[in-house]
Short mmCIF file of C-alpha atoms in Angstrom, two decimals:
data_model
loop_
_atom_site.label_atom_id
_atom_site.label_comp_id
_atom_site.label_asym_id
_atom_site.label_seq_id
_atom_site.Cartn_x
_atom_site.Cartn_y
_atom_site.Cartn_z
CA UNK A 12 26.88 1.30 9.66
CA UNK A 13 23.04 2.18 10.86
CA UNK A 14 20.57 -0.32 10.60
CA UNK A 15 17.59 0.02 8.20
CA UNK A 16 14.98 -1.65 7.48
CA UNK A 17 12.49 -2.35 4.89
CA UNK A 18 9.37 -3.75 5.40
CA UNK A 19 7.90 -6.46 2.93
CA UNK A 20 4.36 -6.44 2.38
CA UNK A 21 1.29 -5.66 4.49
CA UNK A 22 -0.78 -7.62 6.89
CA UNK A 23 -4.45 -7.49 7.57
CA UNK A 24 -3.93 -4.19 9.55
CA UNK A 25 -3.35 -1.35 7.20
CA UNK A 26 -3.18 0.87 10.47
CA UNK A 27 -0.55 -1.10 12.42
CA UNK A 28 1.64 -1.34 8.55
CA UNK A 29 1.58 2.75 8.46
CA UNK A 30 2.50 2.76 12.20
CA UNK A 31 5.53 0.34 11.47
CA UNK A 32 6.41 2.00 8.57
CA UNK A 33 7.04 5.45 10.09
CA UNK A 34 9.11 4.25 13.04
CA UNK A 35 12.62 6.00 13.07
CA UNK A 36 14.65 2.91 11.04
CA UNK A 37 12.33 2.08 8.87
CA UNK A 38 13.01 2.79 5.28
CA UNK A 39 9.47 1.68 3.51
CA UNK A 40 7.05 -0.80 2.89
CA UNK A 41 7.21 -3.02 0.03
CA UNK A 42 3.34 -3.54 -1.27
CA UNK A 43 1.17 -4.40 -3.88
CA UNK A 44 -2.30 -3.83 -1.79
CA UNK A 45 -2.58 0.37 -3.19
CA UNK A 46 -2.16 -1.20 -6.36
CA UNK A 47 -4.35 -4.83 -6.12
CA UNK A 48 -7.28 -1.92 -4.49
CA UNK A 49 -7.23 0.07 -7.12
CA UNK A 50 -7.73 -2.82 -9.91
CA UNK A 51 -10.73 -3.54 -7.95
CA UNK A 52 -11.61 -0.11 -7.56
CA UNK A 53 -11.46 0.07 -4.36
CA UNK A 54 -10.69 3.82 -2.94
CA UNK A 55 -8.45 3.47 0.05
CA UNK A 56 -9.03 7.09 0.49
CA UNK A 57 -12.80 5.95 1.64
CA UNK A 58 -11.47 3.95 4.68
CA UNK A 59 -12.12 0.96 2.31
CA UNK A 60 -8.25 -0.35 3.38
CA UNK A 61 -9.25 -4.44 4.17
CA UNK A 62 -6.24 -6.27 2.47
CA UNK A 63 -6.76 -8.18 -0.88
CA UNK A 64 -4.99 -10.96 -2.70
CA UNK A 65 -3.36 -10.84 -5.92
CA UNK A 66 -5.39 -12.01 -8.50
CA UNK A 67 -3.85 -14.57 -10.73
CA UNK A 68 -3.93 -12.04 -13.58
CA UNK A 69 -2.09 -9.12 -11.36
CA UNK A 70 0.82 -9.12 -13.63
CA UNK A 71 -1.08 -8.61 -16.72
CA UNK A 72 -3.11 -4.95 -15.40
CA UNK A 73 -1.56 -2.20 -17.80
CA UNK A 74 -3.37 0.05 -17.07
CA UNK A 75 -2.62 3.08 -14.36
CA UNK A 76 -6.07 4.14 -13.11
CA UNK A 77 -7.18 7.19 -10.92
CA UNK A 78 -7.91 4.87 -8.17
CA UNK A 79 -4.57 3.14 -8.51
CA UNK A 80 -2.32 6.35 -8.42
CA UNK A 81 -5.13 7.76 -5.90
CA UNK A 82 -4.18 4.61 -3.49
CA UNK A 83 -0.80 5.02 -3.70
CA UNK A 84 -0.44 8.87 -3.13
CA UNK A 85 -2.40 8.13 0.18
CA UNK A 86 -0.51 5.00 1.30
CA UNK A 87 2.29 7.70 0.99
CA UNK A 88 0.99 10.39 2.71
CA UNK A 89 0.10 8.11 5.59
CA UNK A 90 3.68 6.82 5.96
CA UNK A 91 5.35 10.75 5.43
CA UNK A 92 2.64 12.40 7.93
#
């Protein structure tokens, strides 16, 4: 059977996370940052990619913002490039 792997969580360097997470047996990144960002309404898309912590309240956020889904499309796009 062929090794896989599957990353869990970022570190402070977004860059280095997308670089892992296209090698060849890498299967994806498990991460909360797109999502944490866009709570805070931070655009990722703006180069504004400096990790965050979940807030203590993460589990509560209901709602799926523009920023959020914006964050995640481009995490995505990174990786797929």
């Amino acid at each position: 059977a062929e090794a896989r792997l599957h990353l869990l969580g970022m570190s402070t360097n977004f860059f280095d996370d997308i670089r892992s997470a296209k090698l060849p047996d890498v299967m994806g990144i498990d991460s909360s940052n797109p999502i944490v960002m866009g709570i805070a309404g931070r655009d990722m898309r703006k180069g504004d990619t400096r990790l965050l912590s979940r807030s203590s309240d993460f589990w509560e956020q209901t709602e799926l913002t523009d920023v959020i889904v914006s964050n995640m499309e481009f995490v995505r796009e990174l990786i797929v490039s």
